[in-house]
């Protein structure tokens, strides 16, 4: 094997693939990164492309998650090698901005870049698992739209590994509608979006998949606005998932996301997601519309004096909301933000982080937004709506009518001593 590749492109590719390397591998070989090169085929009697042009594919797989990325390289001698993944990542990040050359060496694999030279001891290739293939295309969706939806719902997923089902995002496909939902029992985030099912996918009916939230967030890193994302699935025969119910053997099923030259796959989690649709109240006694950015910034400032586990309190009036918090014997804070409020029970309290996650996610209505600001062309800053019935019942954060109601965030309030 012998090839040369652009350093910046390689660093970006290695950094993305290395995120899928296991922190605690079952066997040491799973910490390896697979490098495979092939010459470019011109389509004319298998003649190699000009100037030794070809492709380098970097990939990894730990029986749960696989990641692969392909980039252009100058390939002199095609081949495949398995090298320590995290070590390679550290080396590439430290290299100067010059082309990086790899070559077989009697003692291993040489890596040279300018005046820097390294020698890596390859890992045993025969012990490495075969990467999974997902031939069944479920459909496609705009990368920016899906990445944005993932960013909205994943903060609500649980980090408690003792309840694996709650560490997942429920990805539901129902005709042209895709729904993402996540919960940690204290808040529930749901986002609807349009996608394009593959021919025949609609006839197969509704399907739901429990996708690990962390892996889904990593998949979002390869998605950009205007680029098509292909969603692929693999399910054991006879174990289809219908009407949101996971059938036997669903833990062995896989889902994959492919955007451009990058692909990430993951095993699905077994189990049945909570029946979340019925958790949203149909009626509310109180409604408040607020400017998202001003509200979020006020909550951040006031929360500085809140002790761990202490809520921020919201006290509404017809034209404003006062946010308050305190640390016993140390500090108190309050700030007022303009609001449109109607209802008879104007006080409620929340975990500051849970409240902020809902405000920010509800306010971001476009894939290219980085915060709760107005959409391109909007005359006014983005606004959010909080609806609740009393201080002990769940509240729902969303957008006001007519400004995008495809995201809902249900959050359980905290009692104030």
Coordinates of C-alpha atoms in Angstrom, one line a residue:
X1 CA 0.0 0.0 0.0
X2 CA 1.2 3.4 -0.9
X3 CA -0.7 6.7 -1.2
X4 CA -0.7 10.4 -0.5
X5 CA -3.6 12.5 0.7
X6 CA -4.3 16.1 1.7
X7 CA -3.6 16.7 5.4
X8 CA -6.6 18.8 6.2
X9 CA -9.0 16.5 4.4
X10 CA -7.5 13.5 6.2
X11 CA -7.6 15.2 9.6
X12 CA -11.3 15.9 9.2
X13 CA -12.1 12.4 8.0
X14 CA -10.1 10.7 10.8
X15 CA -11.6 13.0 13.4
X16 CA -15.2 12.1 12.3
X17 CA -14.6 8.3 12.0
X18 CA -12.7 8.1 15.3
X19 CA -15.7 9.4 17.2
X20 CA -17.3 6.0 16.6
X21 CA -14.3 4.1 18.1
X22 CA -15.4 2.3 21.3
X23 CA -14.1 3.7 24.6
X24 CA -14.2 0.2 26.2
X25 CA -13.7 -2.3 23.4
X26 CA -14.7 -5.9 23.8
X27 CA -11.4 -6.9 22.1
X28 CA -8.4 -4.6 21.4
X29 CA -8.6 -5.0 17.6
X30 CA -11.9 -2.9 17.7
X31 CA -9.8 0.2 18.5
X32 CA -8.3 0.0 15.0
X33 CA -9.0 2.2 12.1
X34 CA -9.3 0.5 8.7
X35 CA -7.5 2.3 5.8
X36 CA -8.3 1.0 2.3
X37 CA -7.2 2.5 -1.0
X38 CA -8.3 1.8 -4.6
X39 CA -7.3 3.5 -7.8
X40 CA -9.9 5.5 -9.7
X41 CA -11.6 3.6 -12.5
X42 CA -12.0 5.7 -15.6
X43 CA -14.5 3.3 -17.0
X44 CA -12.3 2.4 -19.9
X45 CA -11.1 -1.1 -19.6
X46 CA -10.3 -0.6 -15.9
X47 CA -7.6 1.8 -16.7
X48 CA -6.5 3.8 -13.7
X49 CA -7.3 7.5 -13.6
X50 CA -4.7 10.2 -14.3
X51 CA -1.8 11.0 -12.0
X52 CA -2.5 7.9 -9.8
X53 CA -5.8 9.4 -8.7
X54 CA -7.9 7.1 -6.5
X55 CA -9.8 6.9 -3.2
X56 CA -9.0 6.3 0.5
X57 CA -11.7 4.9 2.7
X58 CA -11.4 5.1 6.5
X59 CA -13.8 3.0 8.5
X60 CA -14.4 1.4 11.9
X61 CA -16.9 -1.1 13.4
X62 CA -17.4 -2.4 17.0
X63 CA -20.4 -4.7 16.3
X64 CA -22.7 -1.8 17.4
X65 CA -21.7 1.3 15.4
X66 CA -19.9 1.6 12.1
X67 CA -18.5 4.7 10.4
X68 CA -16.9 5.1 7.1
X69 CA -15.8 8.0 4.9
X70 CA -14.2 8.2 1.5
X71 CA -11.9 10.9 0.2
X72 CA -9.7 11.4 -2.8
X73 CA -6.0 10.4 -2.7
X74 CA -3.1 9.8 -5.0
X75 CA -2.9 6.0 -5.0
X76 CA 0.4 4.4 -6.1
X77 CA -0.2 1.0 -4.7
X78 CA -3.7 0.0 -3.5
X79 CA -4.1 -2.0 -0.3
X80 CA -5.7 -2.3 3.1
X81 CA -4.2 -1.9 6.6
X82 CA -5.6 -1.7 10.2
X83 CA -3.8 0.8 12.5
X84 CA -4.5 2.1 16.0
X85 CA -7.3 4.6 15.5
X86 CA -6.9 7.2 18.3
X87 CA -3.1 7.3 17.9
X88 CA -3.5 7.9 14.2
X89 CA -5.9 10.8 15.0
X90 CA -3.5 12.4 17.4
X91 CA -0.7 12.1 14.9
X92 CA -2.7 13.6 12.0
X93 CA -3.9 16.5 14.1
X94 CA -0.2 17.4 15.0
X95 CA 1.1 17.3 11.5
X96 CA 1.9 20.4 9.5
X97 CA -0.2 21.5 6.5
X98 CA 1.6 19.4 3.9
X99 CA 0.4 16.3 2.0
X100 CA 0.6 13.1 4.1
X101 CA 2.1 9.9 2.6
X102 CA 1.5 6.4 3.8
X103 CA 3.5 3.4 2.6
X104 CA 4.3 -0.2 3.6
X105 CA 7.5 -0.6 5.6
X106 CA 9.3 -3.8 6.7
X107 CA 8.5 -2.8 10.2
X108 CA 5.0 -1.5 9.8
X109 CA 3.3 1.5 8.1
X110 CA 5.2 4.7 7.5
X111 CA 3.5 8.1 7.8
X112 CA 5.4 11.1 6.5
X113 CA 4.5 14.7 6.2
X114 CA 7.1 17.3 5.4
X115 CA 10.0 16.6 7.8
X116 CA 7.9 14.6 10.2
X117 CA 8.0 10.8 10.0
X118 CA 6.2 8.1 12.0
X119 CA 6.1 4.4 12.0
X120 CA 2.9 2.6 13.0
X121 CA 2.7 -1.1 13.9
X122 CA -0.4 -2.5 12.1
X123 CA -3.0 -4.5 13.9
X124 CA -4.1 -8.0 12.8
X125 CA -6.4 -7.5 9.9
X126 CA -7.8 -11.0 9.9
X127 CA -9.3 -10.5 13.4
X128 CA -11.3 -7.4 12.3
X129 CA -15.1 -7.8 11.8
X130 CA -16.6 -7.2 8.4
X131 CA -18.4 -3.9 8.1
X132 CA -22.2 -4.1 7.8
X133 CA -24.1 -3.4 4.6
X134 CA -27.5 -1.9 4.5
X135 CA -29.0 -2.5 1.0
X136 CA -32.6 -1.5 1.8
X137 CA -33.2 2.3 1.1
X138 CA -36.1 3.6 3.3
X139 CA -36.0 7.1 1.8
X140 CA -34.2 10.5 1.7
X141 CA -34.4 13.8 3.6
X142 CA -32.6 17.1 3.4
X143 CA -29.5 16.9 5.6
X144 CA -29.9 20.4 7.2
X145 CA -33.5 19.6 8.1
X146 CA -32.7 16.3 9.7
X147 CA -29.6 17.6 11.5
X148 CA -31.7 20.4 13.0
X149 CA -34.4 18.1 14.1
X150 CA -31.8 15.8 15.8
X151 CA -30.4 18.8 17.6
X152 CA -33.8 19.7 18.9
X153 CA -34.8 16.4 20.4
X154 CA -31.5 14.7 21.6
X155 CA -31.0 16.9 24.7
X156 CA -34.2 15.3 26.1
X157 CA -32.8 11.8 25.8
X158 CA -31.7 10.2 29.1
X159 CA -28.0 9.6 29.9
X160 CA -28.9 6.8 32.3
X161 CA -27.6 3.6 30.8
X162 CA -29.6 1.5 33.3
X163 CA -32.7 2.4 31.1
X164 CA -31.4 1.9 27.6
X165 CA -34.7 2.6 25.9
X166 CA -34.7 6.2 27.3
X167 CA -31.2 6.8 25.9
X168 CA -32.6 6.4 22.4
X169 CA -34.5 8.7 20.0
X170 CA -37.7 7.1 18.7
X171 CA -37.5 7.6 14.9
X172 CA -41.0 7.0 13.4
X173 CA -41.8 6.8 9.7
X174 CA -45.4 7.3 8.7
X175 CA -45.8 8.0 5.0
X176 CA -44.2 11.4 4.1
X177 CA -43.9 12.3 7.8
X178 CA -40.9 11.5 10.0
X179 CA -41.2 12.0 13.8
X180 CA -38.3 12.1 16.2
X181 CA -39.1 11.8 19.9
X182 CA -36.9 11.6 23.1
X183 CA -37.5 11.7 26.8
X184 CA -35.7 11.2 30.1
X185 CA -39.0 11.0 32.1
X186 CA -38.8 14.7 33.1
X187 CA -39.1 16.3 29.7
X188 CA -40.3 15.1 26.3
X189 CA -39.2 16.5 22.9
X190 CA -41.1 15.8 19.7
X191 CA -40.3 17.0 16.2
X192 CA -42.2 16.3 12.9
X193 CA -40.6 16.8 9.5
X194 CA -41.2 15.9 5.9
X195 CA -39.1 13.3 4.1
X196 CA -39.2 11.3 0.9
X197 CA -40.0 7.6 1.4
X198 CA -38.5 5.2 -1.2
X199 CA -41.0 3.6 -3.6
X200 CA -43.0 1.0 -1.7
X201 CA -42.0 2.4 1.7
X202 CA -45.4 4.0 2.2
X203 CA -47.2 0.7 1.4
X204 CA -45.1 -1.0 4.1
X205 CA -46.9 1.1 6.7
X206 CA -45.7 2.9 9.8
X207 CA -42.4 1.9 11.3
X208 CA -40.5 3.0 14.4
X209 CA -36.8 2.6 15.3
X210 CA -35.0 3.2 18.6
X211 CA -31.8 4.9 17.6
X212 CA -29.1 5.6 20.3
X213 CA -29.2 9.3 20.8
X214 CA -25.4 9.7 21.0
X215 CA -24.9 7.9 17.7
X216 CA -27.7 9.9 16.1
X217 CA -26.0 13.1 17.2
X218 CA -22.7 11.9 15.6
X219 CA -24.6 11.2 12.4
X220 CA -25.9 14.8 12.4
X221 CA -22.3 16.0 12.1
X222 CA -22.1 14.8 8.5
X223 CA -25.4 16.4 7.4
X224 CA -25.5 19.8 5.8
X225 CA -28.3 21.9 4.4
X226 CA -29.1 21.2 0.8
X227 CA -27.3 17.8 0.8
X228 CA -29.5 14.6 0.5
X229 CA -29.3 12.1 3.4
X230 CA -30.1 8.5 2.5
X231 CA -31.7 6.5 5.3
X232 CA -31.2 2.7 5.1
X233 CA -32.5 -0.1 7.2
X234 CA -31.8 -3.7 7.8
X235 CA -34.3 -5.9 9.6
X236 CA -34.2 -9.7 10.2
X237 CA -36.8 -11.5 8.0
X238 CA -40.2 -11.7 9.8
X239 CA -39.2 -9.1 12.4
X240 CA -40.6 -6.0 10.8
X241 CA -41.5 -3.1 13.0
X242 CA -45.1 -1.9 12.6
X243 CA -47.3 0.6 14.3
X244 CA -44.5 1.8 16.5
X245 CA -44.0 -1.7 18.0
X246 CA -40.6 -3.4 17.9
X247 CA -40.9 -7.0 17.0
X248 CA -38.7 -9.9 18.2
X249 CA -35.1 -9.6 17.2
X250 CA -35.3 -5.9 16.7
X251 CA -32.0 -5.5 18.7
X252 CA -30.2 -7.0 15.7
X253 CA -31.8 -4.6 13.2
X254 CA -29.7 -1.7 12.0
X255 CA -30.2 1.7 10.6
X256 CA -27.8 3.8 8.5
X257 CA -27.4 7.4 7.4
X258 CA -25.4 8.2 4.3
X259 CA -24.5 11.8 3.2
X260 CA -22.1 12.4 0.4
X261 CA -19.0 10.2 1.0
X262 CA -19.9 9.5 4.7
X263 CA -21.9 6.7 6.2
X264 CA -22.8 5.8 9.8
X265 CA -24.7 2.7 10.9
X266 CA -25.9 1.6 14.3
X267 CA -27.7 -1.3 15.8
X268 CA -31.2 -0.5 17.0
X269 CA -32.2 -0.8 20.7
X270 CA -34.8 -3.3 21.7
X271 CA -38.0 -2.4 23.4
X272 CA -41.1 -0.2 23.0
X273 CA -40.9 3.5 23.3
X274 CA -43.3 5.3 25.6
X275 CA -46.7 6.2 24.2
X276 CA -45.8 9.8 24.1
X277 CA -48.6 11.3 22.1
X278 CA -51.1 11.0 24.9
X279 CA -48.8 12.8 27.3
X280 CA -49.5 16.2 25.7
X281 CA -52.5 17.9 27.3
X282 CA -55.3 18.9 25.0
X283 CA -56.2 22.0 26.9
X284 CA -54.3 24.6 29.0
X285 CA -55.4 27.2 31.5
X286 CA -52.5 29.6 30.9
X287 CA -50.6 30.8 27.8
X288 CA -47.6 33.0 27.5
X289 CA -45.9 34.3 24.3
X290 CA -42.3 35.6 24.8
X291 CA -39.3 36.8 22.8
X292 CA -37.1 33.7 22.7
X293 CA -33.7 35.3 22.8
X294 CA -34.4 37.8 25.6
X295 CA -36.2 35.1 27.6
X296 CA -33.3 32.6 27.2
X297 CA -30.7 35.2 28.2
X298 CA -32.7 36.2 31.3
X299 CA -33.0 32.6 32.4
X300 CA -29.2 32.1 32.0
X301 CA -28.4 35.2 34.1
X302 CA -30.9 34.4 36.8
X303 CA -29.8 30.8 37.0
X304 CA -26.3 31.9 38.0
X305 CA -27.5 32.2 41.6
X306 CA -29.6 29.0 41.6
X307 CA -28.1 26.1 43.7
X308 CA -27.8 22.7 42.1
X309 CA -31.3 21.3 41.9
X310 CA -32.9 24.6 42.6
X311 CA -35.5 25.9 40.0
X312 CA -36.0 29.2 38.4
X313 CA -39.4 30.6 39.1
X314 CA -41.6 32.3 36.5
X315 CA -44.2 34.8 37.7
X316 CA -46.5 36.1 34.9
X317 CA -48.5 39.3 34.5
X318 CA -50.5 40.4 31.5
X319 CA -47.5 42.1 29.9
X320 CA -44.5 40.6 31.4
X321 CA -42.8 37.6 33.1
X322 CA -40.4 37.9 36.1
X323 CA -37.8 35.2 36.4
X324 CA -36.3 34.7 39.8
X325 CA -34.0 32.3 41.7
X326 CA -32.0 32.3 44.9
X327 CA -29.2 30.5 46.8
X328 CA -30.1 30.3 50.5
X329 CA -28.1 32.9 52.4
X330 CA -25.9 33.8 49.5
X331 CA -27.7 35.5 46.6
X332 CA -30.9 36.3 44.9
X333 CA -31.7 37.4 41.3
X334 CA -34.6 38.4 39.2
X335 CA -35.2 39.8 35.8
X336 CA -38.3 40.9 33.9
X337 CA -39.0 40.2 30.2
X338 CA -41.9 41.4 28.1
X339 CA -44.6 38.8 27.6
X340 CA -48.2 38.3 26.5
X341 CA -50.0 36.3 29.1
X342 CA -53.5 35.1 29.7
X343 CA -54.6 32.7 32.5
X344 CA -55.5 32.5 36.1
X345 CA -52.5 30.7 37.7
X346 CA -49.5 32.8 36.8
X347 CA -46.7 31.1 38.8
X348 CA -44.6 28.0 37.8
X349 CA -41.0 26.9 38.3
X350 CA -38.6 24.7 36.2
X351 CA -35.1 23.3 36.2
X352 CA -33.2 26.1 34.5
X353 CA -31.4 23.8 32.0
X354 CA -34.5 21.9 31.1
X355 CA -36.3 25.3 30.5
X356 CA -33.4 26.6 28.4
X357 CA -33.2 23.4 26.3
X358 CA -36.9 23.9 25.4
X359 CA -36.7 27.6 24.6
X360 CA -33.7 27.2 22.3
X361 CA -35.0 24.1 20.5
X362 CA -38.5 25.7 20.0
X363 CA -37.1 29.0 18.7
X364 CA -34.8 27.4 16.1
X365 CA -37.0 26.8 13.1
X366 CA -34.5 26.7 10.3
X367 CA -31.6 24.3 9.8
X368 CA -29.0 27.1 9.4
X369 CA -29.8 28.9 12.7
X370 CA -27.4 28.8 15.5
X371 CA -29.6 30.2 18.2
X372 CA -33.1 31.6 19.1
X373 CA -33.1 34.4 16.5
X374 CA -35.4 35.5 13.8
X375 CA -35.6 33.5 10.6
X376 CA -34.1 35.0 7.5
X377 CA -36.4 37.7 6.3
X378 CA -38.4 37.8 9.5
X379 CA -39.1 41.3 10.7
X380 CA -39.4 40.3 14.4
X381 CA -37.2 38.1 16.7
X382 CA -38.4 34.5 17.1
X383 CA -41.0 34.0 19.8
X384 CA -41.9 31.0 21.9
X385 CA -45.1 29.9 23.6
X386 CA -45.4 28.4 27.1
X387 CA -48.7 26.7 28.0
X388 CA -49.6 25.2 31.3
X389 CA -52.5 24.7 33.7
X390 CA -51.0 24.9 37.1
X391 CA -47.6 24.8 39.0
X392 CA -47.7 21.0 39.4
X393 CA -48.8 20.0 35.9
X394 CA -46.6 19.6 32.8
X395 CA -46.1 22.6 30.6
X396 CA -45.5 22.6 26.8
X397 CA -43.1 24.9 25.0
X398 CA -43.6 25.4 21.3
X399 CA -43.9 28.2 18.7
X400 CA -46.9 30.5 18.5
X401 CA -49.5 29.5 15.9
X402 CA -48.5 30.5 12.4
X403 CA -44.8 30.4 13.1
X404 CA -44.1 26.7 12.9
X405 CA -45.7 24.1 15.1
X406 CA -43.6 21.1 14.2
X407 CA -41.8 21.0 17.5
X408 CA -43.2 20.4 21.0
X409 CA -41.4 20.2 24.3
X410 CA -43.2 18.9 27.4
X411 CA -41.4 19.6 30.7
X412 CA -42.4 18.7 34.2
X413 CA -42.3 21.7 36.6
X414 CA -40.5 21.7 40.0
X415 CA -42.1 22.5 43.3
X416 CA -40.9 25.5 45.1
X417 CA -40.3 25.2 48.8

